[in-house]
XYZ file of C-alpha atoms in Angstrom:
711
model
C -6.268 215.790 120.071
C -2.785 216.473 121.467
C -3.961 215.032 124.763
C -4.901 211.705 123.120
C -1.658 211.738 121.157
C 0.311 211.918 124.395
C -1.637 208.953 125.747
C -0.845 206.990 122.609
C 2.831 207.918 122.910
C 2.811 206.687 126.496
C 1.551 203.219 125.549
C 3.868 203.139 122.536
C 6.924 203.852 124.671
C 6.098 201.011 127.061
C 5.406 198.728 124.110
C 8.757 199.658 122.586
C 10.477 198.932 125.902
C 8.838 195.506 126.028
C 10.093 194.806 122.550
C 13.609 196.069 123.349
C 14.004 193.925 126.460
C 12.217 190.869 125.092
C 15.375 189.103 123.938
C 17.354 189.965 127.064
C 14.771 189.103 129.687
C 11.013 189.747 129.337
C 10.780 190.240 133.102
C 13.960 192.330 133.481
C 11.848 195.414 134.164
C 8.537 195.400 135.967
C 6.770 197.073 133.053
C 3.114 198.130 133.209
C 1.212 195.580 131.124
C -2.065 193.726 130.867
C -1.762 189.982 131.411
C -4.565 187.803 130.059
C -5.374 184.818 132.300
C -8.080 182.207 131.901
C -8.892 178.541 131.665
C -8.317 176.569 128.496
C -11.971 176.798 127.425
C -12.803 180.189 128.898
C -13.072 182.009 125.558
C -9.767 183.827 126.050
C -8.688 183.599 122.391
C -12.026 184.927 121.166
C -11.782 187.924 123.507
C -8.339 188.795 122.094
C -9.473 188.400 118.491
C -12.480 190.636 119.133
C -10.213 193.299 120.676
C -7.857 193.229 117.674
C -10.728 192.814 115.250
C -8.907 190.098 113.331
C -9.078 186.313 113.193
C -5.378 185.559 113.817
C -5.035 183.002 116.640
C -4.533 179.258 116.009
C -7.349 177.015 117.160
C -7.678 173.306 117.821
C -8.987 170.618 120.133
C -5.689 170.328 122.005
C -3.740 173.067 123.770
C -2.768 175.687 121.184
C -1.291 178.550 123.256
C 1.888 177.020 124.658
C 4.011 180.121 125.212
C 3.400 183.775 126.083
C 2.208 185.969 123.217
C 3.017 189.659 123.705
C 0.490 191.516 121.595
C 1.001 195.185 120.742
C -1.786 197.178 119.100
C -0.458 200.336 117.459
C -2.676 202.946 115.874
C -1.583 204.221 112.457
C -3.177 206.953 110.403
C -1.349 206.486 107.108
C -0.831 203.470 104.825
C 2.295 201.356 105.042
C 5.033 203.011 102.929
C 6.445 199.566 102.068
C 3.475 199.078 99.757
C 3.081 202.416 97.957
C 0.810 201.023 95.253
C -1.493 198.921 97.442
C -2.782 201.331 100.111
C -2.071 198.873 102.969
C -3.590 200.281 106.169
C -3.508 197.112 108.312
C -0.478 194.907 108.837
C 1.376 192.858 111.423
C 5.054 192.315 112.280
C 6.817 189.663 114.396
C 9.987 190.685 116.230
C 11.728 187.444 115.225
C 11.112 187.954 111.479
C 12.111 190.696 109.104
C 8.801 190.498 107.299
C 5.539 192.424 107.103
C 2.295 190.413 107.130
C -0.774 191.774 105.390
C -2.640 188.456 105.303
C -3.759 187.667 108.861
C -4.229 184.003 108.052
C -0.457 183.923 107.491
C -0.032 185.473 110.927
C -1.911 182.512 112.373
C 0.373 180.062 110.549
C 3.518 181.848 111.742
C 2.339 181.700 115.359
C 1.835 177.953 114.968
C 5.219 177.478 113.293
C 7.237 179.466 115.811
C 5.364 177.959 118.760
C 6.389 174.491 117.573
C 10.015 175.649 117.439
C 9.939 177.114 120.954
C 8.246 174.026 122.407
C 10.301 171.437 120.548
C 11.850 170.047 123.749
C 9.080 170.901 126.192
C 5.295 171.209 125.887
C 5.418 174.694 127.465
C 7.939 177.495 126.827
C 8.514 180.705 128.792
C 10.093 182.350 125.740
C 7.485 184.784 124.395
C 6.415 185.520 120.835
C 6.220 189.247 120.131
C 3.584 190.419 117.642
C 2.610 193.985 116.728
C -0.571 194.950 114.886
C -0.715 198.289 113.065
C -4.367 199.263 112.689
C -6.357 202.450 112.131
C -8.964 203.750 114.585
C -8.057 201.540 117.568
C -6.831 202.484 121.050
C -3.235 201.474 121.685
C -2.814 198.466 123.929
C -0.236 195.937 125.028
C -1.557 192.537 126.101
C 0.265 189.384 127.188
C -1.668 186.227 126.369
C -0.661 183.225 128.488
C -1.406 179.501 128.076
C -4.789 178.521 129.467
C -4.864 176.982 132.933
C -5.912 173.323 133.063
C -6.945 170.981 135.855
C -6.653 167.652 134.035
C -4.221 166.410 131.406
C -5.103 164.557 128.237
C -3.580 161.247 127.229
C -0.732 162.881 125.277
C 0.150 165.526 127.874
C 2.741 165.036 130.635
C 1.437 165.365 134.183
C 3.822 168.195 135.056
C 2.282 170.464 132.414
C -0.408 171.593 134.896
C 2.248 172.894 137.288
C 4.371 174.383 134.482
C 1.472 176.458 133.141
C 0.512 177.619 136.616
C 4.105 178.658 137.399
C 4.320 180.584 134.122
C 1.092 182.435 134.904
C 2.285 183.216 138.428
C 5.557 184.604 137.068
C 3.651 187.299 135.162
C 0.808 188.126 137.536
C 3.120 188.338 140.569
C 4.614 191.559 139.160
C 3.039 194.556 140.861
C 2.885 196.520 137.612
C 0.796 193.867 135.861
C -2.904 194.501 135.338
C -4.644 191.108 135.280
C -7.363 190.507 132.718
C -9.273 187.532 134.144
C -11.369 185.764 131.508
C -14.153 183.915 133.354
C -17.072 181.951 131.873
C -20.276 183.438 133.319
C -21.916 180.018 133.303
C -19.293 178.554 135.644
C -19.241 178.622 139.443
C -16.591 181.050 140.738
C -15.709 178.640 143.513
C -14.248 176.132 141.050
C -12.694 178.616 138.636
C -8.978 177.834 138.411
C -8.020 181.281 137.084
C -9.628 183.158 139.984
C -8.008 180.792 142.453
C -4.506 181.586 141.113
C -5.202 185.313 140.695
C -6.501 185.688 144.257
C -3.180 184.353 145.539
C -1.384 187.454 144.182
C -4.177 190.063 144.145
C -6.190 189.263 147.247
C -7.973 192.623 147.357
C -8.708 192.706 143.617
C -6.999 196.081 143.156
C -5.388 195.277 139.793
C -7.738 192.711 138.242
C -10.360 193.340 135.559
C -12.926 190.571 135.123
C -14.239 189.647 131.669
C -17.400 187.543 131.734
C -17.693 185.339 128.647
C -20.482 182.979 127.573
C -22.994 185.321 129.156
C -25.367 184.593 126.274
C -25.510 180.870 127.048
C -26.172 181.022 130.793
C -28.899 178.731 132.091
C -32.395 180.077 131.685
C -33.453 182.093 134.705
C -29.877 182.969 135.702
C -27.927 186.171 135.120
C -24.626 187.862 135.987
C -25.944 191.116 137.503
C -24.775 190.232 141.018
C -21.261 189.735 139.674
C -21.353 192.904 137.568
C -22.623 194.920 140.528
C -19.788 193.675 142.743
C -21.909 191.543 145.051
C -20.000 188.348 144.214
C -16.200 188.355 144.410
C -15.876 192.124 143.916
C -13.014 193.577 141.876
C -11.894 197.199 142.184
C -11.608 197.526 138.393
C -14.936 195.751 137.892
C -16.328 193.175 135.468
C -17.237 193.614 131.802
C -19.521 191.117 130.013
C -18.849 190.165 126.386
C -20.384 187.879 123.788
C -17.905 185.923 121.670
C -18.363 184.021 118.469
C -19.652 180.509 118.971
C -17.777 177.480 117.666
C -20.338 177.330 114.875
C -19.621 180.970 113.947
C -15.879 180.277 113.939
C -16.240 177.207 111.720
C -18.481 179.163 109.381
C -15.882 181.984 109.422
C -18.367 184.620 110.478
C -16.501 187.973 110.259
C -15.616 189.589 113.556
C -17.299 192.828 112.482
C -20.583 190.944 112.144
C -20.007 189.183 115.480
C -19.401 192.531 117.221
C -22.630 193.921 115.769
C -24.481 190.880 117.057
C -22.868 191.358 120.489
C -24.059 194.989 120.627
C -27.572 193.935 119.721
C -27.583 191.276 122.449
C -26.865 193.746 125.270
C -29.090 196.518 123.924
C -32.087 194.202 123.526
C -31.545 192.146 126.693
C -34.112 192.819 129.394
C -31.431 192.083 131.986
C -28.462 194.041 130.613
C -29.940 196.820 128.441
C -29.782 199.339 131.276
C -26.012 198.859 131.462
C -25.419 198.103 127.788
C -23.069 201.085 127.407
C -20.674 199.293 129.798
C -20.975 195.933 128.080
C -19.324 194.393 125.045
C -15.907 194.316 123.385
C -15.682 198.011 122.324
C -16.229 199.135 125.912
C -13.765 196.486 127.146
C -11.118 197.784 124.728
C -11.602 201.404 125.778
C -11.623 200.438 129.438
C -8.401 198.442 129.109
C -6.707 201.310 127.294
C -7.664 203.885 129.935
C -6.721 201.572 132.816
C -3.368 200.822 131.200
C -2.607 204.505 130.611
C -3.459 205.463 134.192
C -1.447 202.544 135.483
C 1.552 203.515 133.360
C 1.402 207.099 134.624
C 1.399 205.921 138.242
C 4.222 203.463 137.581
C 6.602 205.866 135.838
C 8.588 207.014 138.931
C 9.196 203.462 140.157
C 9.902 202.335 136.596
C 12.530 205.059 136.253
C 14.145 203.835 139.481
C 14.190 200.279 138.113
C 15.801 201.416 134.877
C 18.535 203.320 136.701
C 19.249 200.345 138.944
C 19.484 197.961 135.990
C 21.663 200.468 134.158
C 24.060 200.536 137.102
C 24.162 196.726 137.217
C 24.824 196.645 133.502
C 27.674 199.140 133.826
C 29.196 197.006 136.594
C 29.098 193.974 134.319
C 30.729 195.925 131.518
C 33.606 196.912 133.787
C 34.773 193.309 133.610
C 34.973 193.584 129.845
C 36.037 197.191 129.407
C 38.343 197.804 132.369
C 41.976 198.958 132.179
C 42.992 195.452 131.158
C 40.545 195.175 128.268
C 41.545 194.752 124.661
C 38.879 197.297 123.761
C 40.911 200.042 125.487
C 44.474 198.884 124.789
C 45.659 199.011 121.216
C 48.841 196.948 121.615
C 48.352 193.281 122.403
C 51.955 193.110 123.620
C 51.197 195.839 126.143
C 47.998 194.097 127.223
C 49.961 190.875 127.697
C 52.436 192.666 129.995
C 49.639 194.330 131.980
C 47.827 191.046 132.577
C 51.072 189.226 133.409
C 51.901 191.907 135.980
C 48.405 191.738 137.493
C 48.467 187.921 137.577
C 51.860 187.886 139.324
C 50.793 190.523 141.824
C 47.557 188.774 142.768
C 49.145 185.322 142.973
C 52.039 186.409 145.190
C 49.799 188.447 147.500
C 47.348 185.544 147.825
C 50.094 183.034 148.656
C 51.788 185.366 151.125
C 48.475 186.164 152.814
C 48.601 189.827 151.791
C 45.461 189.805 149.642
C 42.746 192.347 150.433
C 40.062 189.816 149.541
C 38.637 188.359 152.751
C 37.300 184.844 152.276
C 34.780 183.681 154.852
C 33.551 180.461 153.290
C 36.913 178.781 152.682
C 40.504 178.739 153.915
C 43.127 180.760 152.100
C 46.261 179.123 150.712
C 48.347 180.647 153.519
C 45.976 179.254 156.160
C 46.042 175.806 154.545
C 49.849 175.816 154.542
C 49.900 176.756 158.223
C 47.587 173.836 159.035
C 49.841 171.559 156.994
C 52.859 172.648 159.053
C 51.016 171.816 162.269
C 50.132 168.370 160.963
C 53.732 167.768 159.927
C 55.044 168.663 163.389
C 52.663 166.194 165.029
C 53.565 163.448 162.572
C 57.283 163.943 163.173
C 56.765 163.648 166.925
C 54.989 160.306 166.470
C 57.823 158.662 164.514
C 59.818 155.922 166.277
C 62.920 155.908 164.058
C 64.448 152.618 165.273
C 61.292 150.514 165.554
C 62.014 148.681 162.310
C 65.514 147.615 163.428
C 65.543 144.483 165.583
C 68.043 143.579 168.310
C 69.341 140.800 166.069
C 70.240 143.313 163.362
C 71.949 145.548 165.923
C 73.935 142.638 167.353
C 74.940 141.435 163.895
C 76.182 144.938 163.185
C 78.179 144.925 166.405
C 79.697 141.508 165.666
C 80.535 142.351 162.084
C 82.162 145.642 163.027
C 84.323 144.160 165.803
C 84.966 140.685 164.372
C 86.556 138.430 167.016
C 88.029 141.261 169.064
C 84.937 142.336 170.985
C 84.218 145.856 172.201
C 85.540 147.922 175.044
C 82.314 149.810 175.472
C 79.859 149.751 172.537
C 80.269 149.732 168.773
C 80.752 153.243 167.350
C 80.066 151.903 163.866
C 76.708 150.498 164.930
C 75.855 153.733 166.717
C 76.545 155.689 163.514
C 74.566 153.167 161.497
C 71.530 153.545 163.776
C 71.727 157.337 163.668
C 71.903 157.429 159.884
C 69.083 154.928 159.486
C 66.991 156.898 161.959
C 67.579 160.168 160.107
C 66.409 158.520 156.892
C 63.057 157.725 158.530
C 62.474 161.482 158.779
C 62.585 161.867 155.004
C 59.090 160.478 154.362
C 57.135 163.078 156.413
C 59.461 165.816 155.170
C 58.802 164.924 151.529
C 55.097 164.561 152.275
C 55.034 168.050 153.784
C 56.760 169.510 150.743
C 54.357 167.727 148.414
C 51.314 168.929 150.398
C 52.491 172.528 150.136
C 53.116 172.012 146.425
C 49.573 170.681 145.938
C 48.115 173.701 147.749
C 50.038 176.081 145.502
C 49.217 174.381 142.208
C 45.577 174.094 143.272
C 45.592 177.828 143.925
C 46.960 178.518 140.452
C 44.544 176.119 138.747
C 41.321 176.961 140.569
C 41.749 180.403 142.162
C 39.805 182.046 139.361
C 41.819 184.933 137.955
C 38.740 186.367 136.236
C 40.617 189.098 134.416
C 42.431 186.548 132.224
C 39.573 184.094 131.653
C 38.390 186.048 128.633
C 41.703 185.243 126.901
C 41.691 181.401 126.876
C 45.103 180.920 125.232
C 46.832 183.421 127.505
C 45.055 181.926 130.520
C 46.249 178.454 129.556
C 49.847 179.513 128.918
C 50.378 181.673 132.000
C 48.754 179.052 134.235
C 51.041 176.345 132.855
C 54.114 178.555 133.251
C 53.172 179.291 136.853
C 52.868 175.542 137.462
C 56.292 175.071 135.860
C 57.659 177.722 138.208
C 56.389 175.847 141.260
C 57.704 172.536 139.933
C 61.123 174.111 139.597
C 60.887 175.587 143.087
C 59.888 172.200 144.455
C 62.883 170.536 142.834
C 65.267 173.159 144.224
C 63.746 172.886 147.689
C 63.916 169.084 147.610
C 67.610 169.177 146.730
C 68.320 171.616 149.549
C 66.405 169.518 152.086
C 68.282 166.406 150.960
C 71.565 168.201 151.629
C 70.339 169.294 155.052
C 69.527 165.709 156.036
C 72.761 164.444 154.499
C 74.651 166.983 156.604
C 73.036 165.546 159.716
C 74.133 162.079 158.616
C 77.651 163.192 157.704
C 78.589 164.618 161.091
C 77.217 163.018 164.242
C 77.984 165.567 166.918
C 78.147 163.833 170.298
C 79.465 167.073 171.767
C 76.082 168.678 171.195
C 75.081 170.243 174.530
C 71.651 168.595 174.530
C 73.264 165.200 174.041
C 75.929 165.849 176.727
C 73.438 167.070 179.313
C 71.131 164.161 178.739
C 72.968 162.326 181.514
C 71.380 164.759 183.948
C 67.828 163.892 182.981
C 68.037 160.161 182.147
C 65.491 158.139 184.050
C 66.663 155.261 186.264
C 64.107 153.045 184.525
C 66.063 153.500 181.298
C 69.061 151.695 182.882
C 67.326 148.623 184.252
C 69.436 145.581 183.294
C 72.607 147.518 182.466
C 73.439 149.032 185.870
C 76.115 146.371 186.390
C 78.001 147.485 183.292
C 78.454 151.054 184.497
C 78.243 151.778 188.160
C 77.144 155.368 188.131
C 74.141 156.448 186.100
C 75.510 159.872 185.199
C 78.777 158.389 184.024
C 77.166 156.560 181.111
C 76.943 159.433 178.678
C 80.203 161.008 179.789
C 82.073 157.725 179.409
C 80.459 157.002 176.054
C 81.101 160.509 174.719
C 84.752 160.505 175.779
C 85.290 157.044 174.370
C 83.515 157.827 171.081
C 85.350 161.119 170.577
C 88.728 159.550 171.402
C 88.048 156.678 169.015
C 87.164 158.966 166.111
C 90.143 161.232 166.755
C 92.522 158.296 166.294
C 90.907 157.112 163.079
C 92.339 158.950 160.039
C 90.058 158.894 157.080
C 90.645 160.229 153.589
C 87.899 161.433 151.245
C 87.665 158.172 149.305
C 87.295 156.184 152.497
C 84.640 158.571 153.784
C 82.653 158.216 150.554
C 83.050 154.446 150.660
C 81.879 154.344 154.273
C 78.846 156.379 153.382
C 77.969 153.987 150.580
C 78.505 150.744 152.483
C 77.944 151.635 156.084
C 74.589 153.412 155.735
C 72.291 151.107 153.801
C 68.721 152.317 153.402
C 65.839 149.998 153.966
C 63.801 149.583 150.841
C 60.117 148.996 151.370
C 59.750 146.347 154.067
C 63.098 144.589 153.547
C 65.327 144.648 156.603
C 69.140 144.976 156.431
C 70.880 141.709 155.902
C 74.044 141.106 157.982
C 76.906 139.358 156.333
C 77.132 136.162 158.514
C 76.147 134.646 161.840
C 78.416 135.313 164.801
C 78.260 133.702 168.217
C 80.146 134.498 171.394
C 81.023 130.767 171.693
C 82.782 130.439 168.308
C 86.032 128.378 168.376
C 89.469 129.665 167.548
C 89.440 128.201 164.021
C 86.420 130.229 163.169
C 88.102 133.288 164.659
C 91.197 132.559 162.648
C 89.180 132.300 159.413
C 87.382 135.494 160.231
C 90.666 137.262 160.922
C 92.009 136.031 157.598
C 88.916 137.320 155.803
C 89.248 140.600 157.614
C 92.864 140.953 156.534
C 91.876 140.161 152.962
C 89.281 142.892 153.070
C 91.864 145.312 154.373
C 94.097 144.483 151.430
C 91.184 145.405 149.206
C 91.123 148.932 150.734
C 88.187 147.980 152.957
C 88.328 149.707 156.323
C 87.842 147.406 159.300
C 85.053 149.642 160.486
C 83.131 149.229 157.212
C 80.405 146.618 157.655
C 78.328 144.925 155.049
C 74.823 144.711 156.414
C 73.777 141.447 154.831
C 72.653 138.342 156.589
C 70.285 135.553 155.866
C 67.904 134.167 158.469
C 70.191 134.784 161.411
C 69.248 132.741 164.474
C 71.256 134.542 167.136
C 70.734 133.549 170.735
C 71.176 136.899 172.443
C 72.610 136.762 175.927
C 71.527 139.176 178.634
C 74.692 141.189 178.029
C 73.868 141.307 174.311
C 70.389 142.567 175.041
C 71.743 145.159 177.470
C 74.231 146.374 174.895
C 71.471 146.660 172.270
C 69.270 148.519 174.723
C 72.092 150.890 175.575
C 72.706 151.567 171.896
C 69.000 152.243 171.324
C 68.950 154.596 174.291
C 71.928 156.595 173.050
C 70.736 156.558 169.438
C 67.158 157.627 170.211
C 68.464 160.377 172.453
C 70.621 161.751 169.668
C 67.837 161.286 167.083
C 65.510 163.341 169.279
C 67.965 166.203 168.903
C 67.935 165.770 165.127
C 64.135 165.452 165.167
C 63.777 168.851 166.859
C 66.082 170.383 164.265
C 64.111 168.859 161.406
C 60.739 169.887 162.854
C 61.964 173.448 163.202
C 64.109 173.918 160.106
C 62.129 172.174 157.346
C 59.047 174.468 157.422
C 61.382 177.468 157.521
C 63.287 176.107 154.546
C 60.061 175.504 152.605
C 58.796 178.998 153.371
C 62.094 180.602 152.389
C 62.806 178.616 149.225
C 59.329 177.609 148.072
C 56.691 180.032 149.345
C 58.199 183.440 150.071
C 59.408 184.062 146.558
C 59.357 187.663 145.442
C 57.185 189.326 142.846
C 60.256 189.987 140.700
C 61.325 186.344 140.716
C 57.971 185.041 139.470
C 57.446 187.885 136.990
C 60.931 187.397 135.547
C 60.266 183.687 135.068
C 56.863 184.255 133.443
C 58.200 187.016 131.227
C 61.119 184.890 130.013
C 58.674 182.177 128.962
C 55.703 184.133 127.609
C 57.548 186.988 125.906
C 58.784 184.489 123.323
C 55.199 183.715 122.239
C 53.100 185.550 119.668
C 50.944 188.131 121.471
C 48.435 188.184 118.612
C 47.761 184.495 119.219
C 47.755 184.758 123.004
C 45.450 187.740 123.338
C 42.457 186.473 121.384
C 39.212 186.894 123.304
C 36.847 184.040 124.002
C 33.816 184.153 121.697
C 31.511 183.885 124.710
C 33.133 186.924 126.297
C 32.733 188.899 123.100
C 29.050 187.967 122.957
C 28.562 188.885 126.607
C 30.168 192.274 126.100
C 27.983 192.912 123.064
C 24.933 191.811 125.064
C 25.620 194.247 127.902
C 26.543 197.054 125.519
C 23.232 196.657 123.688
C 21.295 196.326 126.933
C 22.938 199.422 128.382
C 22.039 201.444 125.314
C 18.424 200.270 125.510
C 18.282 201.186 129.186
C 19.664 204.639 128.427
C 17.065 205.101 125.697
C 14.295 203.923 128.029
C 15.486 206.286 130.749
C 15.408 209.211 128.335
C 11.930 208.266 127.085
C 10.555 207.999 130.621
C 12.101 211.336 131.596
C 10.451 212.994 128.608
C 7.079 211.424 129.410
C 7.260 212.518 133.047
C 7.995 216.065 131.926
C 4.879 216.030 129.693
C 1.690 217.458 131.168
C -0.976 214.780 130.883
């Protein structure tokens, strides 16, 4: 008696585990179970009702079973204590309802109702219905009834339903711990049986399949199923068991199952073909056989099942670490303290990621530091491709020369025009510099917005606020860096150093081709730069300039080109102008001087100048371009080298303390109780894993106790 009790406990424990893990994932553990598979008209429902001994399954012309039905049969020896005055010895319970059913017709209605809910948006659902029967004098079993396989759809069924049912069946029978109960009509050719075709795909040797032959009583006259039962046709290791179900007429007439089972027994005992094996035929034998097979299968599966449970328990504990780590509200009483901890962790991870110090190695994408390095390389190439004076025509240069010298002409070349070209050229460097700074800024804000700081995602308000404050920090850093870069470029414009060694020594490397057309102006090639430098330095040393004049020269003498508009020179000048024109110009020049306008200050405005440049004019323009480009190349090298360093120093290589201080000054003023509210989804996930972990621990303990029991 104790021996049988242990067997019953074994099945009960597995049934309890199925019920516990049903709502998490029915296939989370590869539990030992019996899966019922058959065609839509194979008699599958009748077999299950005969096993239970109750008429409880919905019936109809169309498909009725549209989701898995996990059926537990529990043996009870005492009446239900919920009904002390009624002596209830048979009842049923659904896991989704807090209700006990004593009327099995109501069980049928509830299956229909809940099936319609589960299949509201799809004709087939993988979400199972869990039903437990408590009955006296029955062996304990757990069966999973699946929708019947079909080969053709009806008018109201979608075409994909055939594949959906087949995939659902495969999901269950593919598990190695599943015993397959194949319900096969005996009057149908095995070669065209859809159930056997699918089953063979996953159990080719028939080691874990039990065959149930239905409709054996309506086989064609002169035919029998002995060859199948004796293993001569499609043999199965667990064998075949023939049964006789109620006919459609019996079902309509509501013939009791007890009467149908008695009729089934009589059929096999009186049959000339099957009476010699009648003790291994019929539903009672099928039920006992299933129970013994399930128990033996459970016993063999226990070690591997225990391994599965421990593995899932470890996975569950890993998931819970995200919710119950050192930065979890569940372990830290003060929300203010939690806020500080998360702020510190956020700052530490962000700074280490930007500086390339993070321990996390990313193989599928570039880090922020790597992206910034690539951006620097692109900037350097772009700077080298710039031609700073391309947008300034010879006419503009000549107008500048004429306006700066008036009627007096030049001894060598115009220093004012040279300065103008240098300053305009330096301004062309601003665009790639600003673009570089903006690209770095975009990389940093993208890192903040999409890096995925998982430890703060469970606090949506805090996540939102600290992310925004970090973006504010980078905006402020960008502004500061922009201002510093502007000053750097303005410094280059403010002092044009012709004594720079690279500019002085350029005379040693100038190509003869650069001097074609101007060799008559200066006899010796190497004397060009020396003569120009001496002349320019001497000219500037004799030109006193107070602060107001310097500011005014900067404003008027260095116009920036806006969009595509070119500088406009004040008026047309021609080398053949008469003395009256020169006299008027001299008078205008004197008037300007009386208005505190320096003679070297030029107003770059002209309208549709039609200058006829002489060869000397062109040579002078070419010489100015040569000198200006040479000096701008020196500035270009400085800008290529210094701007990335400036960005790294001022914008990227900020310290942990600097960012933390900024974040703290902003966030510490906010209400921690509002900031540190967990996301509802996170709370549900934590609860889910806590419950699952407890169930896994309980299952592990149950399995350990069963293994220690001597069966």
